[in-house]
GROMACS .gro file of C-alpha atoms in nm:
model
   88
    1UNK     CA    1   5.096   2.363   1.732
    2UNK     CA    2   5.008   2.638   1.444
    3UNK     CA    3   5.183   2.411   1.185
    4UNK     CA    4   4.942   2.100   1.315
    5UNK     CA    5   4.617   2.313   1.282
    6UNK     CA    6   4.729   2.471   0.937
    7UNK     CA    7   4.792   2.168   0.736
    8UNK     CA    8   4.477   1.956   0.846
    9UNK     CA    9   4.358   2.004   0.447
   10UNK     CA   10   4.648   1.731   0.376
   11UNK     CA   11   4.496   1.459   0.619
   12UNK     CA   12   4.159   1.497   0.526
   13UNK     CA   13   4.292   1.413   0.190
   14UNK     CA   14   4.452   1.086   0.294
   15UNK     CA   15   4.181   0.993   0.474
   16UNK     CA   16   3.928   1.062   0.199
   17UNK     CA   17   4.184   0.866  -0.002
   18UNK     CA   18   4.154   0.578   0.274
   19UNK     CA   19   3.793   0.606   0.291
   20UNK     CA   20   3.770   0.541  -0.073
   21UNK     CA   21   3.952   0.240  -0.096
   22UNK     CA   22   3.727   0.095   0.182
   23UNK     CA   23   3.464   0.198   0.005
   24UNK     CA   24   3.597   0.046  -0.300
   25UNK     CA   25   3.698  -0.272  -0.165
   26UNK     CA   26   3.392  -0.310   0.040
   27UNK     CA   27   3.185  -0.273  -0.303
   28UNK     CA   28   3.403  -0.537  -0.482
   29UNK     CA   29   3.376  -0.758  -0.164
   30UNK     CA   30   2.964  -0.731  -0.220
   31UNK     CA   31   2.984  -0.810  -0.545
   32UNK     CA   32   3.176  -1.114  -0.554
   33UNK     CA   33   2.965  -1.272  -0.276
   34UNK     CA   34   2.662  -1.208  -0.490
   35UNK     CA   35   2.797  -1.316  -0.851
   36UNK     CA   36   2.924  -1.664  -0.621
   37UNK     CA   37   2.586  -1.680  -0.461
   38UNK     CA   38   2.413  -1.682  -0.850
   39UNK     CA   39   2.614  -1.928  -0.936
   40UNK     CA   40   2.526  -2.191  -0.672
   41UNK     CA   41   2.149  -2.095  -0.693
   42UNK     CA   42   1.981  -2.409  -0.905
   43UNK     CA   43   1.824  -2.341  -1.180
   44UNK     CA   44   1.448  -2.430  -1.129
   45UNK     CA   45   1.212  -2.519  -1.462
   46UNK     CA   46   0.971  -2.313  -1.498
   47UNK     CA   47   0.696  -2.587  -1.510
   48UNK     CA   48   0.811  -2.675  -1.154
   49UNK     CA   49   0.734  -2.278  -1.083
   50UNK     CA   50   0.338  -2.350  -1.243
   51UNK     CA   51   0.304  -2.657  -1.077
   52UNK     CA   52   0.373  -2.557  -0.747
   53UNK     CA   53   0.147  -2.215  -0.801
   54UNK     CA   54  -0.147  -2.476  -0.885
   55UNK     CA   55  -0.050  -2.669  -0.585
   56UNK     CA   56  -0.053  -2.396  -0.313
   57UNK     CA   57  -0.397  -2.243  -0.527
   58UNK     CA   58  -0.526  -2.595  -0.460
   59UNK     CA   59  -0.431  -2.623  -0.063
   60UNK     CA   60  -0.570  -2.244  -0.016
   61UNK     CA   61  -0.793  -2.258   0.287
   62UNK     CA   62  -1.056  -2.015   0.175
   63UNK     CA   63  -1.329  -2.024  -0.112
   64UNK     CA   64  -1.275  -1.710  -0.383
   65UNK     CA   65  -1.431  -1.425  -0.361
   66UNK     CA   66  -1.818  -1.350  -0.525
   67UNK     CA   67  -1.985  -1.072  -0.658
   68UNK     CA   68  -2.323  -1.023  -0.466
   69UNK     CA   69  -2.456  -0.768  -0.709
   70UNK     CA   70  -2.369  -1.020  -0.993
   71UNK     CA   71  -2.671  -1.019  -1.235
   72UNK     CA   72  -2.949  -1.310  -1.112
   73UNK     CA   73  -2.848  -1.332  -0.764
   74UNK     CA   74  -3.065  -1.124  -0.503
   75UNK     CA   75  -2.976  -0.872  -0.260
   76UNK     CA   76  -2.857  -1.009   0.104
   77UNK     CA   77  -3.135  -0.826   0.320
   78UNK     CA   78  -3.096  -0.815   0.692
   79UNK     CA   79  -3.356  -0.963   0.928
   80UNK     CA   80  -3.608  -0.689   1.045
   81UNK     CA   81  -3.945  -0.658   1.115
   82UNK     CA   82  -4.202  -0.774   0.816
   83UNK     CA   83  -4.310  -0.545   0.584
   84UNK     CA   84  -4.705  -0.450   0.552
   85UNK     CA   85  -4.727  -0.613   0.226
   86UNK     CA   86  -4.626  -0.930   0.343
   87UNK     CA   87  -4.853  -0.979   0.640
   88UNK     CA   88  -5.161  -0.928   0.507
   0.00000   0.00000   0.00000
């Protein structure tokens, strides 16, 4: 039993050595699967990429944004009571 617990540096050697090769294979494994995966990607043009940009721009449900404190518009004012000026 004093033997067993001595020499435990020598297994954790092997199985560093083991974990490495998983490790290694595991790696090579990942990269073949992505290099395969580039290969059988099609190749789209890039004016398909700008046309299809200008069609979603064109579908977009909303109306762009505006400045309100752009020069020559006036300033939103809420709905209060009138002002003395005004009544008279």
């Amino acid at each position: 039993m004093d033997v067993l617990l001595l020499d435990s540096g020598g297994l954790s050697a092997v199985s560093a050595a083991v974990a490495f090769a998983a490790t290694a294979a595991a790696g090579s494994a990942l990269a073949v699967c992505a290099l395969v995966a580039a290969r059988s990607a099609p190749a789209v043009p890039s004016t398909r990429v700008r046309t299809a940009i200008r069609d979603r721009a064109r579908r977009t449900a909303f109306l762009p944004q505006r400045d309100p404190d752009a020069s020559g518009r006036p300033r939103p004012r809420a709905p209060g009571h009138a002002l003395p000026t005004t009544v008279a």
